[in-house]
Coordinates of C-alpha atoms in Angstrom, one line a residue:
X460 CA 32.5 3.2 -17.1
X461 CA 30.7 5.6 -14.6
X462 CA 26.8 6.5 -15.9
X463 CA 24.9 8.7 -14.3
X464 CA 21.7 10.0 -15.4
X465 CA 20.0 13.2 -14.6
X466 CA 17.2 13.5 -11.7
X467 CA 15.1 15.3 -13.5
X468 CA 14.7 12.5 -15.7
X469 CA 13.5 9.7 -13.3
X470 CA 9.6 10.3 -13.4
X471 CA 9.1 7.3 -14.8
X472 CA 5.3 6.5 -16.5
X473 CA 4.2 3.8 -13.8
X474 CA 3.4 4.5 -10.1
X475 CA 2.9 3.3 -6.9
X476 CA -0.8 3.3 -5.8
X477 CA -0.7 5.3 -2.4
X478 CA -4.1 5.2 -0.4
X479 CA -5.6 6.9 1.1
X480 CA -3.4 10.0 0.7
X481 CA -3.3 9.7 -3.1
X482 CA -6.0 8.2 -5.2
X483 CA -4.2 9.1 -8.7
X484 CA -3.3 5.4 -9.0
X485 CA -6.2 4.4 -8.3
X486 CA -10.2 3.9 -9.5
X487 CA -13.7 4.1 -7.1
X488 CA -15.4 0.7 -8.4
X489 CA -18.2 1.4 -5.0
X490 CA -19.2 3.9 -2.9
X491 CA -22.3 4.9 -1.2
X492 CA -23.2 8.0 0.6
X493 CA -26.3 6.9 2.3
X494 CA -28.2 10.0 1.1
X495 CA -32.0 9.6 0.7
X496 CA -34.5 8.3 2.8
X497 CA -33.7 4.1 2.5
X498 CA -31.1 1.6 1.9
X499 CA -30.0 0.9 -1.7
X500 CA -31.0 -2.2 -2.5
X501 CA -29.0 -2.2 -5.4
X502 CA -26.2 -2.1 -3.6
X503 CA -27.2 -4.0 0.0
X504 CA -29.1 -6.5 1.3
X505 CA -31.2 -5.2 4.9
X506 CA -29.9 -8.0 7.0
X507 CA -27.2 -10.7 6.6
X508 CA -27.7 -12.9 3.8
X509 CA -27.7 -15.9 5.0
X510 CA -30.4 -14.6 7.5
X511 CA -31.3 -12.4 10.5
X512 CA -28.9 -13.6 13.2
X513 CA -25.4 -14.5 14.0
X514 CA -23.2 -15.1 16.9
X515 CA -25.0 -12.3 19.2
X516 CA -28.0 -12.0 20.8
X517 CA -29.5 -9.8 18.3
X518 CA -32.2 -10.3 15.5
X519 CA -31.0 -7.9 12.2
X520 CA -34.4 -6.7 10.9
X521 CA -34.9 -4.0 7.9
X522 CA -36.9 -1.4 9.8
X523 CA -33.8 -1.3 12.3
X524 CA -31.6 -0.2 9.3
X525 CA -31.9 3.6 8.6
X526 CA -31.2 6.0 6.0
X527 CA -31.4 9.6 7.0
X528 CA -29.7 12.4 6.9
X529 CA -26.8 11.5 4.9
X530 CA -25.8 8.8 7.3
X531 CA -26.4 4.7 7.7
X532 CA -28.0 3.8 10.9
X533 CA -28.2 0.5 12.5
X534 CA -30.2 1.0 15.6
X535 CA -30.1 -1.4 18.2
X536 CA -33.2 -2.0 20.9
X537 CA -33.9 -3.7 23.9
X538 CA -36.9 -5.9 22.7
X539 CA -37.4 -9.2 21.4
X540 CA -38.2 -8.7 17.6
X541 CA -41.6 -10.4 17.1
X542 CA -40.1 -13.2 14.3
X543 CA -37.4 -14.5 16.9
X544 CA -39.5 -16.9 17.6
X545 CA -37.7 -18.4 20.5
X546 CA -34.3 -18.7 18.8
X547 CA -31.1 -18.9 20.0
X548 CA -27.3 -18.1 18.4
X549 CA -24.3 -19.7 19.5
X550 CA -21.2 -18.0 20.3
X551 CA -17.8 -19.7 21.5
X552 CA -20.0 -22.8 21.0
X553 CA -22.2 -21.8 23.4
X554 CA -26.0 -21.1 23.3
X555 CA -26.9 -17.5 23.6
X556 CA -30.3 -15.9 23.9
X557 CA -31.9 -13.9 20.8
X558 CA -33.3 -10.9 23.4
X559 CA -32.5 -7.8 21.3
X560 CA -33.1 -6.3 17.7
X561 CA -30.9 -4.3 15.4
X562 CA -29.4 -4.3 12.2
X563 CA -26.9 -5.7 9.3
X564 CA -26.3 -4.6 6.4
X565 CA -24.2 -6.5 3.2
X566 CA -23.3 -6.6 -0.4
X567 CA -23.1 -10.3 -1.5
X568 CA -24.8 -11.0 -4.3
X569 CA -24.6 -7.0 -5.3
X570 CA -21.0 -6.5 -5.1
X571 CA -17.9 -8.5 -4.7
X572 CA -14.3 -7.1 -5.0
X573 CA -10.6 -8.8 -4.9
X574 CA -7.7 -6.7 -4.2
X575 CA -8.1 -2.6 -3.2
X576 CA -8.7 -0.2 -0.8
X577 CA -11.7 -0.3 1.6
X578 CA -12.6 2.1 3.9
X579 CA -15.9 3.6 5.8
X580 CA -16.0 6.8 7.8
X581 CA -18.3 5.7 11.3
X582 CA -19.3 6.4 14.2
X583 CA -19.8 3.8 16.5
X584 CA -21.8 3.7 19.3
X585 CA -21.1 4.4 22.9
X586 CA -22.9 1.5 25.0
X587 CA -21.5 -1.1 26.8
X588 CA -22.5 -4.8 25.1
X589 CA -22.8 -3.4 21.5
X590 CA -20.2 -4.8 19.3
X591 CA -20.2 -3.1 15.5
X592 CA -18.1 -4.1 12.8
X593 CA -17.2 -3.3 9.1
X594 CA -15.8 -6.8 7.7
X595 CA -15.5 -8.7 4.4
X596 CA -16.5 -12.3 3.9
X597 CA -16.8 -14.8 0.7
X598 CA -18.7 -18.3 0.8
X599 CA -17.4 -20.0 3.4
X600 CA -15.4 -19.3 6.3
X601 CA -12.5 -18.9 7.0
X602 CA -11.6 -16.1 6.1
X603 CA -12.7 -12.9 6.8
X604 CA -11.2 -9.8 7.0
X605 CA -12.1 -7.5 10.0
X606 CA -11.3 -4.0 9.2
X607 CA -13.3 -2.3 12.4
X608 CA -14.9 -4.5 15.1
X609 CA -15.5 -2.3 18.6
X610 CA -16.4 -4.9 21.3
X611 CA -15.4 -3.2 24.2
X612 CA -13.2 0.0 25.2
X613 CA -14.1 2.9 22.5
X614 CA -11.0 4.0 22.6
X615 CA -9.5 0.7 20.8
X616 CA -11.0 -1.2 17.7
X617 CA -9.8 -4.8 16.3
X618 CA -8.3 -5.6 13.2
X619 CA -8.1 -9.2 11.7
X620 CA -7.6 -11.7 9.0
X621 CA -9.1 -14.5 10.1
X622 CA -7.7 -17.8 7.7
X623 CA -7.2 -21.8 7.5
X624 CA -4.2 -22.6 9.2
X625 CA -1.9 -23.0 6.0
X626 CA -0.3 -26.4 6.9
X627 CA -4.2 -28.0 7.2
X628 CA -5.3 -25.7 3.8
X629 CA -2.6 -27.2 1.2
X630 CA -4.4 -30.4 1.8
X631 CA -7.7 -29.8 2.4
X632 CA -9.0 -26.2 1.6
X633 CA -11.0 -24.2 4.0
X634 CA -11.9 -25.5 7.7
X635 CA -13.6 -23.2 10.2
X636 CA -12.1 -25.5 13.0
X637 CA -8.5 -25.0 11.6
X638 CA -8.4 -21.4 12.0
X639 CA -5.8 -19.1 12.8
X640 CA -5.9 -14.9 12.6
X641 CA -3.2 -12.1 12.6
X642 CA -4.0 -8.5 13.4
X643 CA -4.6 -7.2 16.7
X644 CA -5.8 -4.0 18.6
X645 CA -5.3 -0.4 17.9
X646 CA -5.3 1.5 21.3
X647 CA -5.5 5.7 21.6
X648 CA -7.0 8.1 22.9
X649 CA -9.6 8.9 20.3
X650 CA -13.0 7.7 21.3
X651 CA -14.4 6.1 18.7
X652 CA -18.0 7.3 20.2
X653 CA -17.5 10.8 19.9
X654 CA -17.1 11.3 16.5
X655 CA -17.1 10.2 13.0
X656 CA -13.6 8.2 12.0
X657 CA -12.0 6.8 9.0
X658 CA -11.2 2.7 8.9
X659 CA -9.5 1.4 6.0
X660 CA -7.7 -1.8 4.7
X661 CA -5.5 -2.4 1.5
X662 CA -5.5 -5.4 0.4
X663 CA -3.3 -7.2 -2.8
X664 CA -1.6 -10.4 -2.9
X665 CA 0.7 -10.5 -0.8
X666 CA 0.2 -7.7 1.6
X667 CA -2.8 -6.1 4.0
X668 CA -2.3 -2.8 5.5
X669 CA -4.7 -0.8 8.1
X670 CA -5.9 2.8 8.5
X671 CA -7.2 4.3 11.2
X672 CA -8.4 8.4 9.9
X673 CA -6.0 7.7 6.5
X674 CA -3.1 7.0 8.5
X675 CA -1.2 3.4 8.3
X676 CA -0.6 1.3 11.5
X677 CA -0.4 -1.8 10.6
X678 CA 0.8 -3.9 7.5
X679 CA 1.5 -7.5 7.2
X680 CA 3.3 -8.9 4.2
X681 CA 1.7 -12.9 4.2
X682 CA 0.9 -14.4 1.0
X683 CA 0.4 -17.6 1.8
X684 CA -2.2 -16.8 4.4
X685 CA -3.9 -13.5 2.2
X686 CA -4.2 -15.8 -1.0
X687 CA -6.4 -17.9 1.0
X688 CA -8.7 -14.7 0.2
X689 CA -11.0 -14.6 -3.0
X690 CA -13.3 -11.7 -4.4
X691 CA -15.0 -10.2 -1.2
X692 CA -18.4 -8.8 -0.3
X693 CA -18.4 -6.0 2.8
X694 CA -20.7 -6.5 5.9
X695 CA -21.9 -3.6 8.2
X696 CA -23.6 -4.6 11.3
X697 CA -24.1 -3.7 15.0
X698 CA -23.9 -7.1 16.9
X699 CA -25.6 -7.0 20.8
X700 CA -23.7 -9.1 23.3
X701 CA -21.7 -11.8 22.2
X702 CA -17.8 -11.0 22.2
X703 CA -19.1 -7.6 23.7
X704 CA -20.6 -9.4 27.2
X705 CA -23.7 -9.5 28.7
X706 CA -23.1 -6.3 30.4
X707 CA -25.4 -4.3 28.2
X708 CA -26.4 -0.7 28.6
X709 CA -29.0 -0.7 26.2
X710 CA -32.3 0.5 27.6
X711 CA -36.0 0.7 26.2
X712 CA -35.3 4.6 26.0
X713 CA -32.6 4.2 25.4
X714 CA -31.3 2.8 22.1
X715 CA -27.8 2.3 20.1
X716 CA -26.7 3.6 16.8
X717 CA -23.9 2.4 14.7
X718 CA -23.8 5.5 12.3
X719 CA -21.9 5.3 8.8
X720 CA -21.3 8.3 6.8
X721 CA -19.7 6.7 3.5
X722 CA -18.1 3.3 2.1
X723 CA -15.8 3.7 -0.7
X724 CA -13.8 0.9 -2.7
X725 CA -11.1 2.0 -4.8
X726 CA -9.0 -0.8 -7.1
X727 CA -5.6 -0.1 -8.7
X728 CA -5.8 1.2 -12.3
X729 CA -4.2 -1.1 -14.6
X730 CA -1.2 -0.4 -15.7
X731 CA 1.1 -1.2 -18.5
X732 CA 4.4 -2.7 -18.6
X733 CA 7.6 -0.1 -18.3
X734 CA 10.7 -0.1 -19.6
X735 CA 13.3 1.4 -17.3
X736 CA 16.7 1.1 -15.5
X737 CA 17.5 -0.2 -12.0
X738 CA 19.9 2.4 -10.5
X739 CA 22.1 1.6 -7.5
X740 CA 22.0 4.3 -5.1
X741 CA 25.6 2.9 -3.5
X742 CA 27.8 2.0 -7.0
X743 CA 26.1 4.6 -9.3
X744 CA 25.5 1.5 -11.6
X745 CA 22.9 -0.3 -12.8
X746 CA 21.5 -3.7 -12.8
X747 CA 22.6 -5.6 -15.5
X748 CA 21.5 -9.3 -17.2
X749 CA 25.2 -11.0 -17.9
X750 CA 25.8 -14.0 -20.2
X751 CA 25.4 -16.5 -17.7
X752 CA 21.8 -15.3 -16.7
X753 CA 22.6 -13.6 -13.7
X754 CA 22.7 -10.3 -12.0
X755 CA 25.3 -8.1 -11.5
X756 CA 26.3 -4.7 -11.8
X757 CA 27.4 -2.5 -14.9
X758 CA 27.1 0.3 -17.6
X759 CA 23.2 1.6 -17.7
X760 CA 23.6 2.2 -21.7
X761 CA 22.9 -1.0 -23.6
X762 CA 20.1 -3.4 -23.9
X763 CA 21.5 -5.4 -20.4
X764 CA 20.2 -2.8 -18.3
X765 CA 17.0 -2.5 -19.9
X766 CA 14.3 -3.6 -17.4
X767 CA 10.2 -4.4 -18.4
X768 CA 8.5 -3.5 -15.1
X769 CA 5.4 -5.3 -15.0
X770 CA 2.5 -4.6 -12.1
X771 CA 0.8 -7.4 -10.4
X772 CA -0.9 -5.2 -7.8
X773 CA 0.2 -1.8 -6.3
X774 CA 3.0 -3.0 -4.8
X775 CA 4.4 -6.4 -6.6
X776 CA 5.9 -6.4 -10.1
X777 CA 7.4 -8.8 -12.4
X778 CA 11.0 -7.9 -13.7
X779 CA 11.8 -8.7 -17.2
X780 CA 15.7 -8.6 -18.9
X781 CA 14.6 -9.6 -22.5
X782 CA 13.0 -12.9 -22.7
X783 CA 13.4 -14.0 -18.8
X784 CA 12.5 -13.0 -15.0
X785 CA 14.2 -12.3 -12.1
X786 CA 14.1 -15.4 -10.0
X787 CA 15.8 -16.9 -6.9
X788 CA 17.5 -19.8 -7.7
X789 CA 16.1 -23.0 -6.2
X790 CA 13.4 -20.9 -4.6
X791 CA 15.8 -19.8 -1.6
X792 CA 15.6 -18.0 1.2
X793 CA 19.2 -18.1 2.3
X794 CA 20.7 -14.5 2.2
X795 CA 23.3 -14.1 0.0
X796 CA 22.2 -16.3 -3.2
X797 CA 22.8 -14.5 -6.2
X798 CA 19.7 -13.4 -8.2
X799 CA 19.1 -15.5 -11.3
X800 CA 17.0 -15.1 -14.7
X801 CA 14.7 -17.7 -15.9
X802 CA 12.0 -18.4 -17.9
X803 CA 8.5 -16.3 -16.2
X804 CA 6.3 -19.1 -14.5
X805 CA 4.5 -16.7 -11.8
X806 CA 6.2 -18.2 -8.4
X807 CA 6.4 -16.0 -5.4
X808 CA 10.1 -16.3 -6.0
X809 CA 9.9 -14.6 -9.2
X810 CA 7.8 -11.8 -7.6
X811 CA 9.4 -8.5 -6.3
X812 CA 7.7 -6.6 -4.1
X813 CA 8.8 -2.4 -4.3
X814 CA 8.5 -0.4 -1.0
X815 CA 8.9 3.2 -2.0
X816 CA 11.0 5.4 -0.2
X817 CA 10.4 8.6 1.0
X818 CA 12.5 12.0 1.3
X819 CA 14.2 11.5 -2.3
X820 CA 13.9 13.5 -5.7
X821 CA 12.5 10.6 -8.1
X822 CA 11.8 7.5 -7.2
X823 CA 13.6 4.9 -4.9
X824 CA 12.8 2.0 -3.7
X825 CA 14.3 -0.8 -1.8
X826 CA 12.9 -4.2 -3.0
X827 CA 12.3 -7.9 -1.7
X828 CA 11.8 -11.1 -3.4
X829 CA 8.3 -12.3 -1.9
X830 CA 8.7 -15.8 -1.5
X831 CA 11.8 -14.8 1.1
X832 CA 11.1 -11.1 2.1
X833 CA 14.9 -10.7 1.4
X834 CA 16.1 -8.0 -0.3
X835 CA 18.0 -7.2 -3.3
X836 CA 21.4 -5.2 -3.0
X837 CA 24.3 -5.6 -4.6
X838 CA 27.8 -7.5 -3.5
X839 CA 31.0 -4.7 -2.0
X840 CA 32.6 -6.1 -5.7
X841 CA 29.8 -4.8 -7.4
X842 CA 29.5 -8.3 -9.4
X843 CA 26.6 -9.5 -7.5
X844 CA 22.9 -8.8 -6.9
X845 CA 22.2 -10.9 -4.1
X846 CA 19.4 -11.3 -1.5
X847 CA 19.7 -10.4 2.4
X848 CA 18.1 -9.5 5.8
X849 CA 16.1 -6.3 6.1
X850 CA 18.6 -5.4 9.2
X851 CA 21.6 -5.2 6.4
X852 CA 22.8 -2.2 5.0
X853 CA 19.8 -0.2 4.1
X854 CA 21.3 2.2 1.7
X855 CA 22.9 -0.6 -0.7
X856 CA 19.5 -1.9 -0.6
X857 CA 18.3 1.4 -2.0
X858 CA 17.4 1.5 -5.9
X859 CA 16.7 4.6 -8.4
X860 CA 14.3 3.5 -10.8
X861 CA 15.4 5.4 -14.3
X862 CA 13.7 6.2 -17.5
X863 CA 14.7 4.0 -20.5
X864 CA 16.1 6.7 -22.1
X865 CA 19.2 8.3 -20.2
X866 CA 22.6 9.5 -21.5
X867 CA 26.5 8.7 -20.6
X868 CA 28.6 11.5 -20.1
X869 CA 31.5 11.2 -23.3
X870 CA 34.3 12.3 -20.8
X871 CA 33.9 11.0 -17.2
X872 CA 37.1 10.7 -16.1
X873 CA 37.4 14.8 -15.8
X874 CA 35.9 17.2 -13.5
X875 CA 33.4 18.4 -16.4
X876 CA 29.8 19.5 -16.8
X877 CA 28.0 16.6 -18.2
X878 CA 25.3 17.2 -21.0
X879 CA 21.3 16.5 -20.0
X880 CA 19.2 15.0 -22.7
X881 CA 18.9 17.1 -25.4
X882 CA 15.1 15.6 -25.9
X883 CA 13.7 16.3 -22.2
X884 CA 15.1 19.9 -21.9
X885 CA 15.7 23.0 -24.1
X886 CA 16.0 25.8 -22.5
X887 CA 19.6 26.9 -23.0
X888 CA 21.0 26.7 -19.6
X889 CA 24.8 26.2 -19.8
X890 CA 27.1 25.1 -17.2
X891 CA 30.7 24.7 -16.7
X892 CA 32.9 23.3 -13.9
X893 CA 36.5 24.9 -13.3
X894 CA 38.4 25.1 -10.0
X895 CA 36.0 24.5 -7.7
X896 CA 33.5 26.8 -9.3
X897 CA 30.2 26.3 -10.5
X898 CA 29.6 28.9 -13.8
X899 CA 25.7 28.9 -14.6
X900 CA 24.1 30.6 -17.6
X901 CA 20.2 31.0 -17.8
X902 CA 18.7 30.0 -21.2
X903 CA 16.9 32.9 -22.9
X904 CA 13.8 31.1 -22.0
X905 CA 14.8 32.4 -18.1
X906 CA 14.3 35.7 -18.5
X907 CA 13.0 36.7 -15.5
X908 CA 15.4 35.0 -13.5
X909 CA 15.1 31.0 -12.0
X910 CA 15.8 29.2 -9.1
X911 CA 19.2 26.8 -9.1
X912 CA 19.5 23.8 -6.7
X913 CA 22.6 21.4 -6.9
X914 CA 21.5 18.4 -5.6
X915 CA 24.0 14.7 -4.8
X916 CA 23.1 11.7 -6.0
X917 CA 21.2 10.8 -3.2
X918 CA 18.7 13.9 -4.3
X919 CA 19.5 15.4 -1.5
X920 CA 19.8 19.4 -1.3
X921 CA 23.1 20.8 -1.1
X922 CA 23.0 24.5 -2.5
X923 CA 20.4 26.9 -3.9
X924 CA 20.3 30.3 -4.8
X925 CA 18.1 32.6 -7.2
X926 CA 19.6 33.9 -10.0
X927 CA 18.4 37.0 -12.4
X928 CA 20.8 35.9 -15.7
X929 CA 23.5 33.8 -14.2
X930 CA 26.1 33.0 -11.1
X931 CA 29.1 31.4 -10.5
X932 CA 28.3 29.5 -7.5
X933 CA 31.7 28.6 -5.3
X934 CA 31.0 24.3 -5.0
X935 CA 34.9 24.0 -3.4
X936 CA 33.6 22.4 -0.5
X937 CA 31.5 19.9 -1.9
X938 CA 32.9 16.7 -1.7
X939 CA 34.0 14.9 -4.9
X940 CA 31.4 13.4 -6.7
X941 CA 28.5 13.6 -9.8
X942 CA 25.7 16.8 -8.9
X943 CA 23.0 17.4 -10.3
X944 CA 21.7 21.1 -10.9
X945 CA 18.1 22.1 -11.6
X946 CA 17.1 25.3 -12.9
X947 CA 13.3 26.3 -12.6
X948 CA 11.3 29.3 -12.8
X949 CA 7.9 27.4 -11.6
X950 CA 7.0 26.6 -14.8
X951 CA 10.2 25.3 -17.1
X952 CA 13.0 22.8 -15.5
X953 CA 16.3 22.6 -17.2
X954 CA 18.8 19.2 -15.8
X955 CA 22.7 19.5 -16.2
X956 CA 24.8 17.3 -14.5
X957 CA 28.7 18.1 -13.1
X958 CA 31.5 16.0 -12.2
X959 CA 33.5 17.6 -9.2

């Protein structure tokens, strides 16, 4: 039996946290401003913690961290601070000389944060041999994720996560001497210099994604290297020499600033469980449990097709028919296995990750197991939800997610206009089908006149015409199918449906 269910319907309660363009998912847990005259202490420390200096030739003091004028400034000199005392740092296990002084700025002990979105707005400096960073660390290293580190061109900043080589870490834990890194090295035309810029990461457990001015270019989907990562502090400092060189263009009258305006954390909001319906985009079915505890295809009415969406971070959810998960049998990451239902025990291959798709009405996603990065689409029988590559067909990998409550048209089989749900909408629009015309009645509540799109079941835009009491809108060369049509004034929205 064909279902279809309305689009206006599909604004289903739980969301997909979207930074940095859309913080409604979304709560600020840290930020500072640096307004005042001196660091927050209750917030920072006025060096690195573990001491003043690290693997570059400068000492972090406090007087070479300043607060003025709305904006964080680390200010590196040429001088020897006075309580160097003759030390030296090591970098690429080499000795290095402790010659200059400047600053470093962190949370630990003040604030610590797993999972999120992290970003500063900075301006970095514009000498040769300075080297400033905005990173996150916990005890012990690896790792370390490097969200902005500058040590040469201005015009390109790093990006890293920085992690125990997994096949030494399942047996021993941490080991700086086993470590491995993925990221790399954004390259433009923007100097970083010049200006003030935006660096961000998003961080949950599976995924990390970069921003460079609130714009992703990079994401890497590795859980077994990311869950290596614990609750994070953030470090700000501006590093002299080092990875940078020794080619330094700092002079006594001439000193470097590594300026930040803001850092901001944000964390997903919790969210509760949803109950909803997984909607092929291809077979205008849904996702069903069968009696063998599989997957497959069939009616969206009935208790089968009922779905508890539970969130695990902004973009991994648990999927619940009844009392078991979806789960890859055997923990497989063959294409073509068909999607199970077990008992919930928290495995990556009971884990769906959801990447939202963009340019449709609603909400569609495609979705991948995250212990194979496979994703979910249904067999050409329709009898099978299996897994398979990312290069397969995208758009049977595509998936509407539906409200619980939806409603089968009675007649299906004829070209008809299909009721809405009587609960969701009111207003008295009427709509009949006949000979390849489309007869549309505004509801009394339309009395100035509304707006009618038909839409296919892809949501995508077919017709559209503005209408002062009613039309009968000529739909002969649409090709046979289910519609949509949405009638709006701006501020009321009546859903029908037709069958052509």
């Amino acid at each position: 039996m064909l279902f279809v269910v309305l689009l206006a319907a599909i604004a289903v309660s739980f969301s997909f946290a979207e930074p940095p363009a859309n913080f409604s998912g979304w709560e600020k847990v840290f930020e500072d401003n640096f307004d005042g005259t001196s660091l927050d202490k209750t917030k920072w420390n006025p060096t690195y913690n573990w001491g003043p200096t690290h693997n570059h030739r400068a000492y972090c003091a406090e007087e070479n961290v300043i607060v003025s004028d709305g904006t964080l400034k680390l200010k590196g000199e040429k001088k020897t601070h006075p309580d160097a005392n003759g030390r030296k740092a090591k970098f690429n296990n080499k000795e290095i000389p402790v010659d200059y002084t400047s600053g470093a700025i962190d949370t630990r002990g003040h604030f610590e944060v797993k999972y999120g979105y992290i970003e500063g707005r900075f301006k970095a400096p514009s000498q040769k041999g300075t080297w400033p960073a905005f990173w996150t660390l916990q005890d012990g290293w690896p790792p370390e994720i490097d969200i902005l580190e500058i040590p040469a061109s201005r015009k390109q900043h790093h990006y890293y996560l920085h992690y125990t080589d997994p096949s030494w870490y399942s047996g021993h834990g941490s080991a700086w001497d086993h470590e491995a890194s993925f990221g790399g090295h954004k390259d433009d035309d923007v100097d970083r210099s010049a200006d003030f810029h935006t660096y961000g990461v998003e961080w949950d457990e599976s995924t990390l994604s970069f921003y460079f001015d609130d714009k992703r270019f990079a994401s890497y989907n590795r859980p077994t290297e990311i869950s290596q990562l614990t609750a994070q502090y953030i470090i700000v400092n501006l590093a002299i020499g080092g990875w940078a060189g020794d080619d330094i263009e700092i002079t006594e009258d001439n000193p470097a600033y590594f300026e930040a305006d803001w850092i901001r954390v944000w964390q997903a909001k919790s969210a509760k469980p949803d109950t909803v319906k997984i909607f092929s985009m291809n077979f205008g079915t849904c996702m069903v449990r069968t009696s063998e505890n599989k997957l497959a295809l069939g009616d969206c009415d009935g208790d089968s097709a009922l779905v508890v969406v539970t969130p695990l971070s902004s973009t991994t959810f648990r999927f619940g028919f009844g009392d078991l998960s979806i789960d890859v049998p055997n923990e497989s990451k063959d294409a073509g296995v068909t999607m199970g239902l077990y008992q919930w025990n928290g495995g990556a291959h009971q884990k769906v990750i959801m990447e939202k798709q963009t340019g449709y009405e609603g909400t569609v996603v495609r979705m991948k197991m995250q212990n194979s990065n496979m994703y979910l689409r249904a067999t050409t029988d329709g009898e099978r939800v299996v897994q398979s590559w990312a290069d397969d067909w995208e758009w049977n990998q595509m998936w509407r997610i539906l409200p619980q409550k939806t409603q089968e048209p009675d007649s299906p089989d004829g070209p008809e206009a299909l009721a809405s749900d009587p609960n969701a909408y009111s207003y008295g629009t009427s709509i009949r089908y006949t000979n390849g015309n489309l007869s549309v009645e505004l509801g009394s509540a339309f009395s100035r006149g509304a707006e009618i799109r038909v839409l296919d079941l892809r949501g995508r835009e077919v017709m559209r015409q503005w209408v002062a009491h009613g039309a009968t809108m000529d739909v002969q060369t649409l090709a046979p199918g289910i519609y949509h049509v949405m009638v709006s004034d701006g501020k009321r929205l009546d859903a029908k449906m037709f069958k052509k």
